[in-house]
Amino acid sequence: MKVPDGVTAPHPNQVCKLQKSLYGLKQANRQWNARLTTELLALGYSQSSADHSLFTKVSNGSFTALLVYVDDMVLTGNNLDEIQSVKNHLDHLFRIKDLGPLKFFLGLEIARSQHGIVVNQRKYVLELLSDSGLLGARPASTPIEPTLRMCQDQGEIYDDPAVYRRLIGRLLYLANTRPDISFTVQQLSQFMARPMKAHYNAACRVLRYLKGSPAKGLFSPSQNHLTLTGFADADWATCPDTRRSTTGFCTFPGSALVSWKSKKQTTVSRSSAEAEYRALATLTCELQWLTYLLHDLHVDTPGPAMVYCDNQAAVHLARNPSFHERSKHIELDCHVTREKILNGLIRLMPISTSQQIADMFTKGLHPAPFRTFMDKLGFRDIHLPT
């Protein structure tokens, strides 16, 4: 620390005593974000309205994008002079540390080649297995047993809930790059308040599944078309406690998976068509957001987004507004799918259940279809000899 102006130290070796640190206060993050945003806007950057942590700048044919997470930043673009200028300006203001080309960011490992980019969390998975004592366990073929239905009162209570909560919290962060465990982690996270031994055993099965493929990650090819594609599915009334359905979807710009979700619906659906219709509405909102985000990145998407659903009744309900008797009890916000079809944002297409990729986000699958959907999601393991 430096002695404040106007304070004279009676002894040359006298130091200041820190009464309170600004780092960690409730208002510290807001003040830091406001200061950084002001400086970036002064440099000519535009803040994305779809994602406030994204800043972009276009000038004289060059494009630069800066992504912020608290005090960690990723900077990319096609103009090296602009990138170096931004780094010099931020270093002059905040004394930043330049870590060079992106290889490791917030636990994510990034590997690049002329074929594309692979993002995985291999180091994080190995640390998780080591801390859990399952580094030498026998691998499992799937993250969850296909016939398993977890409920609140299922056997004996687990004696150490803190261990269970810590494990599920780490698995939730791992699901950022491992959509194959999204459904299982979503199911396990419902029992954080009162976990049972059966729930902990199911969590250990996820770890044994990760033991077989710790380095699998998402692959984004360098040569890729940017047509948006989405898959939506729902598993009707599968929760034994609440009888609510599970929504699952995934979106692809071209062949690269960028977003996915597995979540229990907020209300009870009266039919499987209604559950699928609600899943379509959730996917439609996600595709609308991706369209806004790509627009801020100055990327044009050719044509409407292709949305695939394996429920014929839900497809007809989204296309035909005359099904009033079947849909008059559904909330108005669920009809956003029909509106976006009329606006030309999406194009709804039927698909068979055997080809519905979003099926893996709504239920546990057997090994054969699970591996098929994994390949369609674009997983790569760059640490395999092959």
CSV table of C-alpha atoms in Angstrom, one decimal:
chain,number,residue,atom,x,y,z
A,1,MET,CA,0.0,0.0,0.0
A,2,LYS,CA,1.0,3.6,-0.5
A,3,VAL,CA,0.7,6.2,2.3
A,4,PRO,CA,-2.3,8.4,1.4
A,5,ASP,CA,-1.6,12.0,0.4
A,6,GLY,CA,-1.4,14.4,3.4
A,7,VAL,CA,-0.4,11.7,5.9
A,8,THR,CA,3.2,12.0,7.2
A,9,ALA,CA,4.8,9.0,8.7
A,10,PRO,CA,6.7,9.8,11.9
A,11,HIS,CA,9.0,6.8,11.2
A,12,PRO,CA,10.5,5.8,7.8
A,13,ASN,CA,9.5,2.1,8.3
A,14,GLN,CA,5.9,2.8,9.3
A,15,VAL,CA,3.2,0.9,7.3
A,16,CYS,CA,-0.5,1.4,6.8
A,17,LYS,CA,-3.0,-0.9,8.6
A,18,LEU,CA,-5.7,-2.1,6.2
A,19,GLN,CA,-9.1,-1.5,7.9
A,20,LYS,CA,-11.3,-2.9,5.1
A,21,SER,CA,-10.7,-4.5,1.7
A,22,LEU,CA,-12.7,-3.3,-1.2
A,23,TYR,CA,-12.2,-6.7,-2.9
A,24,GLY,CA,-15.1,-9.0,-1.9
A,25,LEU,CA,-17.6,-6.3,-0.9
A,26,LYS,CA,-21.1,-6.6,-2.4
A,27,GLN,CA,-20.7,-3.4,-4.4
A,28,ALA,CA,-17.1,-4.2,-5.6
A,29,ASN,CA,-18.2,-6.3,-8.6
A,30,ARG,CA,-20.7,-3.7,-9.7
A,31,GLN,CA,-18.2,-0.9,-9.4
A,32,TRP,CA,-15.5,-2.9,-11.2
A,33,ASN,CA,-17.9,-3.8,-14.0
A,34,ALA,CA,-19.1,-0.2,-14.4
A,35,ARG,CA,-15.5,1.1,-14.6
A,36,LEU,CA,-14.4,-1.5,-17.1
A,37,THR,CA,-17.5,-1.0,-19.3
A,38,THR,CA,-16.9,2.8,-19.3
A,39,GLU,CA,-13.3,2.3,-20.5
A,40,LEU,CA,-14.3,-0.2,-23.2
A,41,LEU,CA,-17.1,2.1,-24.5
A,42,ALA,CA,-14.6,5.0,-24.6
A,43,LEU,CA,-12.4,2.8,-26.9
A,44,GLY,CA,-15.2,2.4,-29.4
A,45,TYR,CA,-16.6,-1.0,-28.3
A,46,SER,CA,-20.3,-1.8,-28.2
A,47,GLN,CA,-21.8,-3.8,-25.4
A,48,SER,CA,-24.0,-6.6,-26.5
A,49,SER,CA,-27.7,-6.4,-25.5
A,50,ALA,CA,-28.0,-10.2,-25.6
A,51,ASP,CA,-25.0,-10.8,-23.3
A,52,HIS,CA,-23.7,-7.8,-21.3
A,53,SER,CA,-20.3,-9.5,-20.8
A,54,LEU,CA,-19.6,-9.3,-24.5
A,55,PHE,CA,-18.1,-6.3,-26.2
A,56,THR,CA,-17.4,-6.0,-29.9
A,57,LYS,CA,-15.8,-3.4,-32.2
A,58,VAL,CA,-15.9,-3.1,-36.0
A,59,SER,CA,-13.7,-0.6,-37.7
A,60,ASN,CA,-12.2,-0.5,-41.2
A,61,GLY,CA,-13.1,-4.1,-42.0
A,62,SER,CA,-11.6,-5.4,-38.7
A,63,PHE,CA,-13.5,-7.1,-36.0
A,64,THR,CA,-12.6,-7.5,-32.3
A,65,ALA,CA,-14.5,-9.2,-29.6
A,66,LEU,CA,-13.9,-9.2,-25.8
A,67,LEU,CA,-15.6,-11.5,-23.3
A,68,VAL,CA,-15.5,-10.6,-19.6
A,69,TYR,CA,-16.0,-12.9,-16.6
A,70,VAL,CA,-15.4,-10.8,-13.5
A,71,ASP,CA,-11.7,-9.9,-13.9
A,72,ASP,CA,-10.9,-12.6,-16.5
A,73,MET,CA,-11.1,-11.7,-20.2
A,74,VAL,CA,-10.8,-13.4,-23.5
A,75,LEU,CA,-9.9,-11.2,-26.5
A,76,THR,CA,-10.1,-12.3,-30.1
A,77,GLY,CA,-10.3,-10.7,-33.5
A,78,ASN,CA,-8.7,-10.5,-37.0
A,79,ASN,CA,-6.6,-7.3,-36.3
A,80,LEU,CA,-3.6,-7.9,-34.2
A,81,ASP,CA,-2.8,-4.2,-33.9
A,82,GLU,CA,-6.2,-3.5,-32.4
A,83,ILE,CA,-5.8,-6.4,-30.0
A,84,GLN,CA,-2.4,-5.2,-28.8
A,85,SER,CA,-3.8,-1.7,-28.5
A,86,VAL,CA,-6.6,-2.8,-26.2
A,87,LYS,CA,-4.2,-4.9,-24.1
A,88,ASN,CA,-1.8,-1.9,-23.7
A,89,HIS,CA,-4.7,0.4,-22.7
A,90,LEU,CA,-6.1,-2.0,-20.1
A,91,ASP,CA,-2.6,-2.7,-18.7
A,92,HIS,CA,-2.0,1.0,-18.3
A,93,LEU,CA,-5.3,1.3,-16.4
A,94,PHE,CA,-5.4,-1.9,-14.4
A,95,ARG,CA,-2.0,-3.6,-14.8
A,96,ILE,CA,-3.4,-6.8,-16.3
A,97,LYS,CA,-1.4,-10.0,-17.0
A,98,ASP,CA,-1.3,-11.3,-20.6
A,99,LEU,CA,-1.4,-15.1,-20.6
A,100,GLY,CA,-0.9,-15.4,-24.4
A,101,PRO,CA,-2.9,-17.6,-26.7
A,102,LEU,CA,-6.0,-19.1,-25.1
A,103,LYS,CA,-5.3,-22.5,-23.7
A,104,PHE,CA,-6.9,-22.5,-20.2
A,105,PHE,CA,-9.8,-20.4,-19.0
A,106,LEU,CA,-11.8,-20.9,-15.8
A,107,GLY,CA,-11.1,-24.6,-15.7
A,108,LEU,CA,-11.8,-25.0,-19.5
A,109,GLU,CA,-9.0,-26.5,-21.6
A,110,ILE,CA,-8.9,-25.2,-25.2
A,111,ALA,CA,-7.0,-27.1,-27.9
A,112,ARG,CA,-6.8,-25.6,-31.4
A,113,SER,CA,-5.8,-26.9,-34.8
A,114,GLN,CA,-6.5,-26.1,-38.5
A,115,HIS,CA,-9.6,-28.4,-38.2
A,116,GLY,CA,-11.2,-26.6,-35.3
A,117,ILE,CA,-11.4,-26.1,-31.6
A,118,VAL,CA,-11.9,-28.6,-28.8
A,119,VAL,CA,-13.0,-27.5,-25.3
A,120,ASN,CA,-12.8,-30.0,-22.4
A,121,GLN,CA,-12.2,-30.2,-18.7
A,122,ARG,CA,-9.9,-33.1,-18.4
A,123,LYS,CA,-7.8,-31.7,-15.5
A,124,TYR,CA,-11.0,-30.8,-13.6
A,125,VAL,CA,-12.4,-34.4,-14.1
A,126,LEU,CA,-9.2,-36.0,-12.9
A,127,GLU,CA,-9.1,-33.8,-9.8
A,128,LEU,CA,-12.8,-34.6,-9.1
A,129,LEU,CA,-12.1,-38.4,-9.4
A,130,SER,CA,-9.0,-38.1,-7.2
A,131,ASP,CA,-10.8,-36.2,-4.5
A,132,SER,CA,-13.7,-38.7,-4.6
A,133,GLY,CA,-11.4,-41.7,-4.4
A,134,LEU,CA,-12.7,-43.2,-7.6
A,135,LEU,CA,-9.7,-42.7,-9.8
A,136,GLY,CA,-9.2,-46.4,-10.0
A,137,ALA,CA,-12.9,-47.3,-10.3
A,138,ARG,CA,-14.4,-49.4,-13.0
A,139,PRO,CA,-15.9,-47.2,-15.8
A,140,ALA,CA,-19.6,-47.2,-16.5
A,141,SER,CA,-21.1,-47.1,-20.0
A,142,THR,CA,-23.8,-44.5,-19.2
A,143,PRO,CA,-24.1,-41.8,-16.5
A,144,ILE,CA,-27.4,-43.2,-15.2
A,145,GLU,CA,-29.2,-46.5,-15.3
A,146,PRO,CA,-32.0,-46.4,-18.0
A,147,THR,CA,-34.7,-47.7,-15.7
A,148,LEU,CA,-33.8,-45.6,-12.6
A,149,ARG,CA,-36.5,-43.2,-11.4
A,150,MET,CA,-35.2,-41.1,-8.4
A,151,CYS,CA,-37.6,-39.7,-5.8
A,152,GLN,CA,-37.4,-37.9,-2.6
A,153,ASP,CA,-38.0,-40.8,-0.2
A,154,GLN,CA,-35.8,-43.5,-1.6
A,155,GLY,CA,-34.1,-45.7,1.0
A,156,GLU,CA,-31.9,-44.5,3.9
A,157,ILE,CA,-30.7,-40.9,4.4
A,158,TYR,CA,-27.1,-40.2,3.5
A,159,ASP,CA,-25.1,-39.5,6.6
A,160,ASP,CA,-23.0,-36.6,5.2
A,161,PRO,CA,-25.2,-34.2,3.1
A,162,ALA,CA,-22.3,-31.7,2.8
A,163,VAL,CA,-20.2,-34.2,0.8
A,164,TYR,CA,-23.2,-34.8,-1.5
A,165,ARG,CA,-23.8,-31.1,-2.0
A,166,ARG,CA,-20.2,-30.4,-2.8
A,167,LEU,CA,-20.1,-33.2,-5.3
A,168,ILE,CA,-23.2,-32.1,-7.1
A,169,GLY,CA,-21.9,-28.5,-7.2
A,170,ARG,CA,-18.7,-29.6,-8.9
A,171,LEU,CA,-20.7,-31.8,-11.4
A,172,LEU,CA,-22.9,-28.8,-12.2
A,173,TYR,CA,-19.8,-26.8,-13.3
A,174,LEU,CA,-18.6,-29.8,-15.2
A,175,ALA,CA,-21.8,-29.9,-17.2
A,176,ASN,CA,-20.7,-26.7,-18.9
A,177,THR,CA,-18.7,-28.8,-21.3
A,178,ARG,CA,-20.3,-32.2,-20.7
A,179,PRO,CA,-23.9,-32.2,-21.9
A,180,ASP,CA,-23.9,-36.0,-21.7
A,181,ILE,CA,-24.3,-35.7,-17.9
A,182,SER,CA,-26.8,-32.8,-17.9
A,183,PHE,CA,-29.9,-34.9,-17.4
A,184,THR,CA,-28.4,-37.0,-14.6
A,185,VAL,CA,-27.0,-33.9,-12.7
A,186,GLN,CA,-30.3,-32.1,-13.1
A,187,GLN,CA,-32.0,-35.1,-11.5
A,188,LEU,CA,-29.5,-35.4,-8.6
A,189,SER,CA,-29.5,-31.6,-7.9
A,190,GLN,CA,-33.2,-31.9,-6.8
A,191,PHE,CA,-32.2,-33.7,-3.6
A,192,MET,CA,-29.6,-31.4,-2.2
A,193,ALA,CA,-31.6,-30.6,0.9
A,194,ARG,CA,-32.2,-34.2,2.0
A,195,PRO,CA,-30.0,-36.7,0.0
A,196,MET,CA,-30.4,-40.4,0.3
A,197,LYS,CA,-27.8,-43.1,-0.1
A,198,ALA,CA,-29.4,-44.1,-3.4
A,199,HIS,CA,-28.8,-40.5,-4.7
A,200,TYR,CA,-25.2,-40.6,-3.6
A,201,ASN,CA,-24.7,-44.0,-5.3
A,202,ALA,CA,-26.2,-42.5,-8.5
A,203,ALA,CA,-23.7,-39.6,-8.3
A,204,CYS,CA,-20.9,-42.1,-7.9
A,205,ARG,CA,-22.1,-43.8,-11.1
A,206,VAL,CA,-21.6,-40.4,-12.9
A,207,LEU,CA,-18.1,-40.3,-11.7
A,208,ARG,CA,-17.5,-43.9,-12.9
A,209,TYR,CA,-18.9,-42.8,-16.3
A,210,LEU,CA,-16.5,-39.9,-16.4
A,211,LYS,CA,-13.6,-42.3,-15.5
A,212,GLY,CA,-14.1,-43.9,-18.9
A,213,SER,CA,-13.8,-40.6,-20.8
A,214,PRO,CA,-12.3,-37.8,-18.8
A,215,ALA,CA,-11.0,-35.9,-21.8
A,216,LYS,CA,-14.1,-35.8,-24.0
A,217,GLY,CA,-15.1,-32.3,-25.1
A,218,LEU,CA,-17.0,-30.2,-27.5
A,219,PHE,CA,-15.6,-29.8,-31.0
A,220,SER,CA,-16.3,-26.8,-33.2
A,221,PRO,CA,-15.1,-27.2,-36.8
A,222,SER,CA,-13.3,-24.4,-38.5
A,223,GLN,CA,-15.3,-25.0,-41.8
A,224,ASN,CA,-18.9,-24.8,-40.8
A,225,HIS,CA,-22.2,-23.4,-42.1
A,226,LEU,CA,-24.1,-21.2,-39.7
A,227,THR,CA,-27.7,-22.4,-40.2
A,228,LEU,CA,-29.3,-22.7,-36.7
A,229,THR,CA,-30.7,-26.1,-35.8
A,230,GLY,CA,-32.6,-27.0,-32.7
A,231,PHE,CA,-34.0,-30.2,-31.2
A,232,ALA,CA,-36.7,-30.2,-28.5
A,233,ASP,CA,-38.1,-33.1,-26.5
A,234,ALA,CA,-40.0,-33.7,-23.3
A,235,ASP,CA,-40.6,-36.7,-21.0
A,236,TRP,CA,-44.1,-36.5,-19.8
A,237,ALA,CA,-44.9,-36.7,-16.0
A,238,THR,CA,-41.7,-38.6,-15.1
A,239,CYS,CA,-41.1,-37.0,-11.7
A,240,PRO,CA,-42.6,-39.4,-9.1
A,241,ASP,CA,-42.9,-36.6,-6.5
A,242,THR,CA,-44.5,-33.8,-8.5
A,243,ARG,CA,-45.6,-35.5,-11.8
A,244,ARG,CA,-44.0,-32.7,-13.7
A,245,SER,CA,-42.4,-33.3,-17.1
A,246,THR,CA,-38.7,-32.8,-18.1
A,247,THR,CA,-37.7,-30.4,-20.9
A,248,GLY,CA,-34.7,-31.0,-23.0
A,249,PHE,CA,-33.2,-29.2,-25.9
A,250,CYS,CA,-30.0,-28.5,-27.8
A,251,THR,CA,-29.0,-26.0,-30.5
A,252,PHE,CA,-26.4,-26.1,-33.2
A,253,PRO,CA,-25.1,-23.3,-35.5
A,254,GLY,CA,-24.1,-25.7,-38.3
A,255,SER,CA,-22.7,-28.8,-36.7
A,256,ALA,CA,-21.2,-27.3,-33.5
A,257,LEU,CA,-23.2,-27.7,-30.3
A,258,VAL,CA,-23.4,-24.4,-28.4
A,259,SER,CA,-26.3,-24.6,-25.9
A,260,TRP,CA,-28.4,-27.3,-24.2
A,261,LYS,CA,-30.7,-27.7,-21.2
A,262,SER,CA,-32.3,-30.3,-19.1
A,263,LYS,CA,-34.9,-28.9,-16.7
A,264,LYS,CA,-38.0,-29.9,-14.9
A,265,GLN,CA,-41.1,-27.9,-16.1
A,266,THR,CA,-42.7,-25.5,-13.7
A,267,THR,CA,-46.3,-26.9,-14.1
A,268,VAL,CA,-48.0,-30.2,-14.6
A,269,SER,CA,-48.9,-30.9,-18.2
A,270,ARG,CA,-52.2,-32.6,-19.0
A,271,SER,CA,-50.8,-34.5,-21.9
A,272,SER,CA,-47.5,-35.4,-23.6
A,273,ALA,CA,-48.4,-33.0,-26.4
A,274,GLU,CA,-48.6,-30.1,-23.9
A,275,ALA,CA,-45.3,-31.1,-22.4
A,276,GLU,CA,-43.6,-31.2,-25.8
A,277,TYR,CA,-45.3,-27.8,-26.7
A,278,ARG,CA,-43.8,-26.2,-23.6
A,279,ALA,CA,-40.4,-27.7,-24.6
A,280,LEU,CA,-40.8,-26.1,-28.0
A,281,ALA,CA,-41.5,-22.7,-26.4
A,282,THR,CA,-38.3,-23.0,-24.3
A,283,LEU,CA,-36.2,-23.9,-27.4
A,284,THR,CA,-37.8,-21.0,-29.4
A,285,CYS,CA,-36.7,-18.5,-26.8
A,286,GLU,CA,-33.2,-19.9,-26.9
A,287,LEU,CA,-33.0,-19.7,-30.7
A,288,GLN,CA,-34.3,-16.1,-30.6
A,289,TRP,CA,-31.5,-15.2,-28.1
A,290,LEU,CA,-28.9,-16.9,-30.2
A,291,THR,CA,-30.1,-14.9,-33.2
A,292,TYR,CA,-29.6,-11.7,-31.2
A,293,LEU,CA,-26.2,-12.8,-30.1
A,294,LEU,CA,-25.0,-13.7,-33.6
A,295,HIS,CA,-26.2,-10.4,-34.8
A,296,ASP,CA,-24.1,-8.6,-32.2
A,297,LEU,CA,-21.2,-10.7,-33.4
A,298,HIS,CA,-22.0,-9.5,-37.0
A,299,VAL,CA,-22.8,-13.0,-38.1
A,300,ASP,CA,-25.7,-13.5,-40.5
A,301,THR,CA,-27.7,-16.8,-40.2
A,302,PRO,CA,-29.0,-18.0,-43.6
A,303,GLY,CA,-32.7,-18.7,-43.5
A,304,PRO,CA,-35.0,-19.7,-40.6
A,305,ALA,CA,-33.8,-22.0,-37.8
A,306,MET,CA,-34.7,-25.6,-38.3
A,307,VAL,CA,-36.5,-27.0,-35.2
A,308,TYR,CA,-37.2,-30.7,-34.9
A,309,CYS,CA,-39.9,-32.3,-32.7
A,310,ASP,CA,-40.9,-36.0,-32.5
A,311,ASN,CA,-44.5,-35.3,-31.3
A,312,GLN,CA,-47.0,-34.8,-34.1
A,313,ALA,CA,-49.6,-33.4,-31.8
A,314,ALA,CA,-47.2,-30.6,-30.6
A,315,VAL,CA,-46.2,-29.9,-34.2
A,316,HIS,CA,-49.9,-29.5,-35.2
A,317,LEU,CA,-50.6,-27.4,-32.2
A,318,ALA,CA,-47.8,-25.0,-33.0
A,319,ARG,CA,-48.9,-24.7,-36.7
A,320,ASN,CA,-52.7,-24.7,-36.3
A,321,PRO,CA,-54.3,-22.1,-34.0
A,322,SER,CA,-57.7,-23.8,-34.2
A,323,PHE,CA,-56.9,-26.4,-31.5
A,324,HIS,CA,-58.5,-24.2,-28.9
A,325,GLU,CA,-60.1,-26.9,-26.8
A,326,ARG,CA,-56.7,-28.5,-26.3
A,327,SER,CA,-54.7,-25.4,-25.7
A,328,LYS,CA,-56.9,-22.9,-24.0
A,329,HIS,CA,-55.5,-23.7,-20.5
A,330,ILE,CA,-51.9,-23.2,-21.6
A,331,GLU,CA,-50.2,-20.0,-20.7
A,332,LEU,CA,-49.9,-17.4,-23.4
A,333,ASP,CA,-46.1,-17.3,-23.3
A,334,CYS,CA,-46.0,-20.9,-24.5
A,335,HIS,CA,-47.6,-19.8,-27.8
A,336,VAL,CA,-44.3,-17.9,-28.7
A,337,THR,CA,-43.5,-20.9,-31.0
A,338,ARG,CA,-46.5,-20.2,-33.2
A,339,GLU,CA,-45.6,-16.5,-33.4
A,340,LYS,CA,-42.0,-17.1,-34.4
A,341,ILE,CA,-43.1,-19.6,-37.1
A,342,LEU,CA,-45.3,-16.9,-38.6
A,343,ASN,CA,-42.4,-14.4,-38.3
A,344,GLY,CA,-40.1,-16.7,-40.2
A,345,LEU,CA,-37.6,-17.2,-37.3
A,346,ILE,CA,-38.0,-20.9,-37.1
A,347,ARG,CA,-39.3,-23.7,-39.3
A,348,LEU,CA,-40.8,-26.7,-37.5
A,349,MET,CA,-40.1,-30.1,-38.8
A,350,PRO,CA,-41.1,-33.6,-37.5
A,351,ILE,CA,-38.5,-36.2,-36.7
A,352,SER,CA,-38.6,-39.8,-35.5
A,353,THR,CA,-37.8,-40.6,-31.9
A,354,SER,CA,-34.8,-42.7,-32.8
A,355,GLN,CA,-33.2,-39.6,-34.3
A,356,GLN,CA,-34.3,-37.1,-31.7
A,357,ILE,CA,-31.0,-35.9,-30.1
A,358,ALA,CA,-32.7,-34.1,-27.3
A,359,ASP,CA,-34.0,-37.4,-26.0
A,360,MET,CA,-30.8,-37.8,-24.0
A,361,PHE,CA,-31.6,-34.6,-22.1
A,362,THR,CA,-34.9,-36.0,-20.8
A,363,LYS,CA,-34.3,-39.6,-19.7
A,364,GLY,CA,-31.7,-42.2,-19.2
A,365,LEU,CA,-30.8,-44.2,-22.3
A,366,HIS,CA,-29.3,-47.6,-23.0
A,367,PRO,CA,-25.6,-47.7,-24.1
A,368,ALA,CA,-26.3,-48.1,-27.9
A,369,PRO,CA,-28.6,-45.1,-28.5
A,370,PHE,CA,-26.6,-43.1,-25.9
A,371,ARG,CA,-23.4,-43.5,-27.9
A,372,THR,CA,-25.2,-42.7,-31.2
A,373,PHE,CA,-26.4,-39.4,-29.8
A,374,MET,CA,-23.0,-38.6,-28.3
A,375,ASP,CA,-21.5,-38.9,-31.8
A,376,LYS,CA,-24.2,-36.5,-33.2
A,377,LEU,CA,-23.4,-34.0,-30.5
A,378,GLY,CA,-19.9,-33.6,-31.8
A,379,PHE,CA,-17.8,-35.0,-28.9
A,380,ARG,CA,-14.1,-35.5,-29.5
A,381,ASP,CA,-11.4,-37.0,-27.3
A,382,ILE,CA,-8.0,-35.6,-28.5
A,383,HIS,CA,-6.1,-37.7,-25.9
A,384,LEU,CA,-7.1,-41.0,-27.5
A,385,PRO,CA,-4.4,-42.7,-29.6
A,386,THR,CA,-6.9,-42.9,-32.6
